[in-house]
Every structure is written in structure tokens, then in C-alpha cells.
PDB file of C-alpha atoms in Angstrom:
ATOM      1  CA  GLN T 109      17.056  16.898  10.568  1.00  0.00           C
ATOM      2  CA  ASP T 110      14.155  19.298  10.974  1.00  0.00           C
ATOM      3  CA  ALA T 111      12.415  20.802   7.984  1.00  0.00           C
ATOM      4  CA  VAL T 112      12.875  24.548   7.954  1.00  0.00           C
ATOM      5  CA  ALA T 113      10.264  26.814   6.415  1.00  0.00           C
ATOM      6  CA  PRO T 114      11.048  30.277   5.005  1.00  0.00           C
ATOM      7  CA  PRO T 115      11.424  33.073   7.560  1.00  0.00           C
ATOM      8  CA  SER T 116       8.199  34.436   8.993  1.00  0.00           C
ATOM      9  CA  PRO T 117       7.492  38.010   7.778  1.00  0.00           C
ATOM     10  CA  GLU T 118       6.711  39.122  11.345  1.00  0.00           C
ATOM     11  CA  THR T 119       9.857  37.781  13.030  1.00  0.00           C
ATOM     12  CA  ASP T 120      12.297  37.280  10.139  1.00  0.00           C
ATOM     13  CA  THR T 121      13.440  34.013  11.740  1.00  0.00           C
ATOM     14  CA  PRO T 122      13.125  30.547  10.195  1.00  0.00           C
ATOM     15  CA  VAL T 123      10.140  28.508  11.349  1.00  0.00           C
ATOM     16  CA  VAL T 124      10.828  24.861  12.219  1.00  0.00           C
ATOM     17  CA  ALA T 125       8.142  22.668  10.657  1.00  0.00           C
ATOM     18  CA  PRO T 126       6.706  19.810  12.709  1.00  0.00           C
ATOM     19  CA  PRO T 127       8.177  16.384  11.912  1.00  0.00           C
ATOM     20  CA  SER T 128       6.497  14.384   9.140  1.00  0.00           C
ATOM     21  CA  ARG T 129       4.092  11.673  10.230  1.00  0.00           C
ATOM     22  CA  VAL T 130       4.732   8.349   8.552  1.00  0.00           C
ATOM     23  CA  ILE T 131       3.822   4.685   8.597  1.00  0.00           C
ATOM     24  CA  ILE T 132       6.741   2.446   7.621  1.00  0.00           C
ATOM     25  CA  TYR T 133       6.080  -1.131   6.556  1.00  0.00           C
ATOM     26  CA  PRO T 134       9.431  -2.930   6.880  1.00  0.00           C
ATOM     27  CA  SER T 135       7.555  -6.082   5.786  1.00  0.00           C
ATOM     28  CA  ARG T 136       4.004  -6.942   4.748  1.00  0.00           C
ATOM     29  CA  LEU T 137       3.148  -8.040   8.294  1.00  0.00           C
ATOM     30  CA  ARG T 138       4.743  -5.284  10.394  1.00  0.00           C
ATOM     31  CA  SER T 139       4.288  -1.523  10.588  1.00  0.00           C
ATOM     32  CA  VAL T 140       5.913   1.299  12.527  1.00  0.00           C
ATOM     33  CA  ARG T 141       3.823   4.448  13.020  1.00  0.00           C
ATOM     34  CA  GLY T 142       5.561   7.599  14.088  1.00  0.00           C
ATOM     35  CA  TYR T 143       7.466  10.760  13.272  1.00  0.00           C
ATOM     36  CA  VAL T 144      10.444  11.147  10.958  1.00  0.00           C
ATOM     37  CA  ILE T 145      13.385  12.454  12.992  1.00  0.00           C
ATOM     38  CA  ALA T 146      16.095  12.049  10.322  1.00  0.00           C
ATOM     39  CA  GLU T 147      16.112  11.148   6.671  1.00  0.00           C
ATOM     40  CA  THR T 148      18.608  10.656   3.858  1.00  0.00           C
ATOM     41  CA  PRO T 149      18.108   8.899   0.519  1.00  0.00           C
ATOM     42  CA  GLU T 150      19.580   5.731   2.095  1.00  0.00           C
ATOM     43  CA  ARG T 151      18.123   5.790   5.634  1.00  0.00           C
ATOM     44  CA  ILE T 152      15.076   6.960   7.531  1.00  0.00           C
ATOM     45  CA  THR T 153      14.849   7.250  11.310  1.00  0.00           C
ATOM     46  CA  VAL T 154      11.428   7.234  12.950  1.00  0.00           C
ATOM     47  CA  ARG T 155      10.339   7.828  16.566  1.00  0.00           C
ATOM     48  CA  ASP T 156       7.293   5.601  17.068  1.00  0.00           C
ATOM     49  CA  LEU T 157       4.227   6.519  19.118  1.00  0.00           C
ATOM     50  CA  GLU T 158       5.710   4.864  22.233  1.00  0.00           C
ATOM     51  CA  GLY T 159       8.909   6.918  21.921  1.00  0.00           C
ATOM     52  CA  ASP T 160      11.191   4.150  20.602  1.00  0.00           C
ATOM     53  CA  VAL T 161      13.556   5.025  17.740  1.00  0.00           C
ATOM     54  CA  HIS T 162      13.758   2.832  14.630  1.00  0.00           C
ATOM     55  CA  GLU T 163      16.228   3.197  11.760  1.00  0.00           C
ATOM     56  CA  PHE T 164      15.493   1.700   8.345  1.00  0.00           C
ATOM     57  CA  ASP T 165      17.508   1.164   5.192  1.00  0.00           C
ATOM     58  CA  THR T 166      15.198   2.734   2.578  1.00  0.00           C
ATOM     59  CA  SER T 167      16.086   0.101  -0.022  1.00  0.00           C
ATOM     60  CA  LEU T 168      14.702  -2.620   2.283  1.00  0.00           C
ATOM     61  CA  ILE T 169      11.377  -0.955   3.181  1.00  0.00           C
ATOM     62  CA  PHE T 170       8.349  -2.790   1.805  1.00  0.00           C
ATOM     63  CA  SER T 171       6.196   0.368   1.823  1.00  0.00           C
ATOM     64  CA  GLU T 172       6.189   3.897   3.231  1.00  0.00           C
ATOM     65  CA  VAL T 173       3.042   5.991   3.730  1.00  0.00           C
ATOM     66  CA  ARG T 174       3.340   9.725   4.438  1.00  0.00           C
ATOM     67  CA  LEU T 175       0.360  11.100   6.329  1.00  0.00           C
ATOM     68  CA  HIS T 176      -1.112  14.471   5.374  1.00  0.00           C
ATOM     69  CA  ASP T 177      -1.341  17.344   7.853  1.00  0.00           C
ATOM     70  CA  LEU T 178      -4.280  19.563   6.927  1.00  0.00           C
ATOM     71  CA  ASP T 179      -5.380  23.014   8.023  1.00  0.00           C
ATOM     72  CA  GLU T 180      -8.793  22.476   6.435  1.00  0.00           C
ATOM     73  CA  PRO T 181     -10.589  19.666   4.590  1.00  0.00           C
ATOM     74  CA  ARG T 182      -9.114  18.963   1.168  1.00  0.00           C
ATOM     75  CA  PRO T 183     -10.217  16.894  -1.849  1.00  0.00           C
ATOM     76  CA  ALA T 184      -8.630  13.442  -1.744  1.00  0.00           C
ATOM     77  CA  ILE T 185      -8.928   9.805  -2.746  1.00  0.00           C
ATOM     78  CA  ALA T 186      -8.501   7.020  -0.205  1.00  0.00           C
ATOM     79  CA  LEU T 187      -7.357   3.749  -1.768  1.00  0.00           C
ATOM     80  CA  LEU T 188      -8.474   0.849   0.403  1.00  0.00           C
ATOM     81  CA  HIS T 189      -6.668  -2.482   0.698  1.00  0.00           C
ATOM     82  CA  ASP T 190      -9.699  -4.330  -0.701  1.00  0.00           C
ATOM     83  CA  GLY T 191      -9.424  -2.352  -3.961  1.00  0.00           C
ATOM     84  CA  ARG T 192     -12.167   0.190  -3.325  1.00  0.00           C
ATOM     85  CA  ARG T 193     -11.575   3.916  -3.861  1.00  0.00           C
ATOM     86  CA  ARG T 194     -13.310   6.598  -1.820  1.00  0.00           C
ATOM     87  CA  GLU T 195     -13.244  10.187  -3.074  1.00  0.00           C
ATOM     88  CA  GLY T 196     -14.308  13.168  -0.989  1.00  0.00           C
ATOM     89  CA  LEU T 197     -12.977  15.794   1.380  1.00  0.00           C
ATOM     90  CA  LEU T 198     -10.189  14.543   3.628  1.00  0.00           C
ATOM     91  CA  VAL T 199     -10.729  15.816   7.166  1.00  0.00           C
ATOM     92  CA  GLU T 200      -8.085  13.796   9.014  1.00  0.00           C
ATOM     93  CA  ASP T 201      -5.303  11.480   7.894  1.00  0.00           C
ATOM     94  CA  GLY T 202      -4.402   9.867  11.183  1.00  0.00           C
ATOM     95  CA  PHE T 203      -2.352   6.980  12.518  1.00  0.00           C
ATOM     96  CA  THR T 204      -5.489   5.029  13.457  1.00  0.00           C
ATOM     97  CA  LEU T 205      -8.327   6.641  11.457  1.00  0.00           C
ATOM     98  CA  VAL T 206      -8.910   8.345   8.140  1.00  0.00           C
ATOM     99  CA  ARG T 207     -11.872  10.724   8.235  1.00  0.00           C
ATOM    100  CA  MET T 208     -13.545  11.969   5.059  1.00  0.00           C
ATOM    101  CA  ILE T 209     -16.730  13.715   4.013  1.00  0.00           C
ATOM    102  CA  ILE T 210     -18.214  11.982   0.975  1.00  0.00           C
ATOM    103  CA  HIS T 211     -21.313  13.579  -0.592  1.00  0.00           C
ATOM    104  CA  ASP T 212     -21.842  15.598   2.612  1.00  0.00           C
ATOM    105  CA  VAL T 213     -21.798  12.434   4.764  1.00  0.00           C
ATOM    106  CA  PRO T 214     -18.977  11.906   7.313  1.00  0.00           C
ATOM    107  CA  HIS T 215     -17.083   8.612   6.944  1.00  0.00           C
ATOM    108  CA  GLU T 216     -14.386   6.991   9.094  1.00  0.00           C
ATOM    109  CA  PHE T 217     -12.023   4.292   7.889  1.00  0.00           C
ATOM    110  CA  ASP T 218      -9.779   2.287  10.168  1.00  0.00           C
ATOM    111  CA  ARG T 219      -6.210   3.086   9.086  1.00  0.00           C
ATOM    112  CA  ASP T 220      -5.521  -0.636   8.621  1.00  0.00           C
ATOM    113  CA  GLN T 221      -8.157  -0.623   5.817  1.00  0.00           C
ATOM    114  CA  VAL T 222      -6.471   2.269   3.968  1.00  0.00           C
ATOM    115  CA  ALA T 223      -3.478   1.635   1.723  1.00  0.00           C
ATOM    116  CA  VAL T 224      -2.821   5.269   0.837  1.00  0.00           C
ATOM    117  CA  VAL T 225      -4.491   8.678   0.692  1.00  0.00           C
ATOM    118  CA  ARG T 226      -3.773  10.868  -2.328  1.00  0.00           C
ATOM    119  CA  LEU T 227      -4.552  14.569  -2.251  1.00  0.00           C
ATOM    120  CA  LEU T 228      -6.372  16.005  -5.245  1.00  0.00           C
ATOM    121  CA  PRO T 229      -6.069  19.577  -6.493  1.00  0.00           C
ATOM    122  CA  THR T 230      -8.335  22.066  -4.753  1.00  0.00           C
ATOM    123  CA  PHE T 231     -10.909  24.004  -6.760  1.00  0.00           C
ATOM    124  CA  ALA T 232      -8.617  27.055  -6.772  1.00  0.00           C
ATOM    125  CA  GLU T 233      -5.672  24.988  -8.061  1.00  0.00           C
ATOM    126  CA  ARG T 234      -7.753  23.367 -10.833  1.00  0.00           C
ATOM    127  CA  TYR T 235      -9.325  26.691 -11.823  1.00  0.00           C
ATOM    128  CA  ARG T 236      -5.916  28.391 -12.030  1.00  0.00           C
ATOM    129  CA  LEU T 237      -4.533  25.512 -14.121  1.00  0.00           C
ATOM    130  CA  LEU T 238      -7.493  25.560 -16.517  1.00  0.00           C
ATOM    131  CA  ARG T 239      -7.299  29.347 -16.905  1.00  0.00           C
ATOM    132  CA  ASN T 240      -3.540  29.219 -17.565  1.00  0.00           C
ATOM    133  CA  GLN T 241      -4.052  26.568 -20.256  1.00  0.00           C
ATOM    134  CA  LEU T 242      -6.851  28.517 -21.908  1.00  0.00           C
ATOM    135  CA  ASP T 243      -6.241  29.860 -25.434  1.00  0.00           C
ATOM    136  CA  PRO T 244      -7.549  33.456 -25.245  1.00  0.00           C
ATOM    137  CA  GLU T 245      -8.460  33.313 -28.938  1.00  0.00           C
ATOM    138  CA  ASP T 246     -10.622  30.170 -28.602  1.00  0.00           C
ATOM    139  CA  PRO T 247     -14.194  31.050 -27.562  1.00  0.00           C
ATOM    140  CA  ARG T 248     -15.192  27.354 -27.415  1.00  0.00           C
ATOM    141  CA  ALA T 249     -12.494  26.617 -24.806  1.00  0.00           C
ATOM    142  CA  HIS T 250     -13.631  29.647 -22.804  1.00  0.00           C
ATOM    143  CA  LEU T 251     -17.228  28.426 -22.956  1.00  0.00           C
ATOM    144  CA  GLU T 252     -16.117  24.967 -21.763  1.00  0.00           C
ATOM    145  CA  LEU T 253     -14.439  26.638 -18.784  1.00  0.00           C
ATOM    146  CA  CYS T 254     -17.718  28.439 -18.021  1.00  0.00           C
ATOM    147  CA  GLU T 255     -19.622  25.136 -18.227  1.00  0.00           C
ATOM    148  CA  TRP T 256     -17.117  23.483 -15.872  1.00  0.00           C
ATOM    149  CA  LEU T 257     -17.578  26.341 -13.395  1.00  0.00           C
ATOM    150  CA  VAL T 258     -21.372  25.866 -13.509  1.00  0.00           C
ATOM    151  CA  GLU T 259     -20.892  22.107 -12.898  1.00  0.00           C
ATOM    152  CA  GLN T 260     -18.746  23.025  -9.868  1.00  0.00           C
ATOM    153  CA  ASP T 261     -21.587  25.280  -8.628  1.00  0.00           C
ATOM    154  CA  ARG T 262     -19.296  28.320  -8.920  1.00  0.00           C
ATOM    155  CA  LEU T 263     -21.822  30.635 -10.546  1.00  0.00           C
ATOM    156  CA  THR T 264     -20.061  33.906  -9.673  1.00  0.00           C
ATOM    157  CA  GLU T 265     -16.847  32.758 -11.341  1.00  0.00           C
ATOM    158  CA  ALA T 266     -18.831  31.377 -14.301  1.00  0.00           C
ATOM    159  CA  ARG T 267     -20.551  34.745 -14.759  1.00  0.00           C
ATOM    160  CA  THR T 268     -17.203  36.575 -14.615  1.00  0.00           C
ATOM    161  CA  GLU T 269     -15.713  34.220 -17.215  1.00  0.00           C
ATOM    162  CA  LEU T 270     -18.802  34.514 -19.412  1.00  0.00           C
ATOM    163  CA  ASP T 271     -18.648  38.329 -19.252  1.00  0.00           C
ATOM    164  CA  HIS T 272     -14.966  38.136 -20.165  1.00  0.00           C
ATOM    165  CA  LEU T 273     -15.823  35.843 -23.105  1.00  0.00           C
ATOM    166  CA  LEU T 274     -18.487  38.257 -24.378  1.00  0.00           C
ATOM    167  CA  GLU T 275     -16.095  41.216 -24.115  1.00  0.00           C
ATOM    168  CA  ARG T 276     -13.353  39.517 -26.151  1.00  0.00           C
ATOM    169  CA  HIS T 277     -15.301  37.621 -28.816  1.00  0.00           C
ATOM    170  CA  GLU T 278     -18.059  38.638 -31.189  1.00  0.00           C
ATOM    171  CA  SER T 279     -18.683  35.228 -32.713  1.00  0.00           C
ATOM    172  CA  GLU T 280     -22.075  33.470 -32.610  1.00  0.00           C
ATOM    173  CA  LEU T 281     -20.626  30.996 -30.127  1.00  0.00           C
ATOM    174  CA  ALA T 282     -19.904  33.782 -27.648  1.00  0.00           C
TER     175      ALA T 282
END
């Protein structure tokens, strides 16, 4: 069954999302790379890259890896089979390669080296979460948010938060 997104504001018709990309490991020694064409809690059906259809009982699958489709690079951690972790911006999560930018340097990992890729919150998501958790009456917490913004090299946002802190609090800390 196809995933259906909410109606598009321009056309008012549902948009059919592309099928999920997945790597199914029915055993430790075998993998099937392809697109999910049907899925229930008990079964998953995948069309592999050669066009063959495979159906799996989900309770018998050794491991299942969902690949990430990205519009732009996103913070992520790649967990490698040898135990190493690589954190950076995920550029591509592909069937054969995982591409990341780590400390401004492009890196490629053969997919067979990568156990799983986990997306991390974006700056905007983390900032929103931290602001929502902020006690408006606690100037120290507000100052810690400002310090975090400076560490993230987000000086405009830090200045805005600092101005907001100075407007609301008259303590020595502010």
C-alpha cells in the first residue's frame, strides 16, 4: 500500500509518497535491498533492485534497515559494523554508499560497513526544544541557552536571546 501525504494546497488532491527504501536481512548472511511495496505488522513485501518481489514474515527477519530520503544534508550518526561511530551531516543514505560531511570533509562509507544511520535533530529542532523547555523566570537557564547558541556559532540568535534576557530580568546575572 502506498503512503499518502496530506493534500497539496495547490491541487487539493492527495500526494502519493515514493515507496520506502529498505534493506532486509532475513539472516546474518543475506540481504535484500529494495522498495517496500506492501507492509503490515506481520508481513513486509519488498521489490528488490532487480525487480523481483520478496515477502517476509516480520517475526523472522534478523534485521531491517530503513534508508533516509533527504532533501538537504542533515545531522546524523552512522554506526559502523566494526563498532565505530561517525557523526556529521548525512548527504546520502544509499543502497551501496553512505555519504557524510564530517568536520567539512566529505566521507564515503560502503553500505556493507554501515549497520545503521540515525538522524539527529536539526539545529532548528534543538533550538525550538530548548526554548520550549526554558523557564522564563530563570535567568541562568536563559544565559545557558545564549551560551549554547554561541557554541553553535549562531550569534544572531544568541544576541536576540540575550536582548530578551536583559529585557525580562534585572538581576546581576542578566
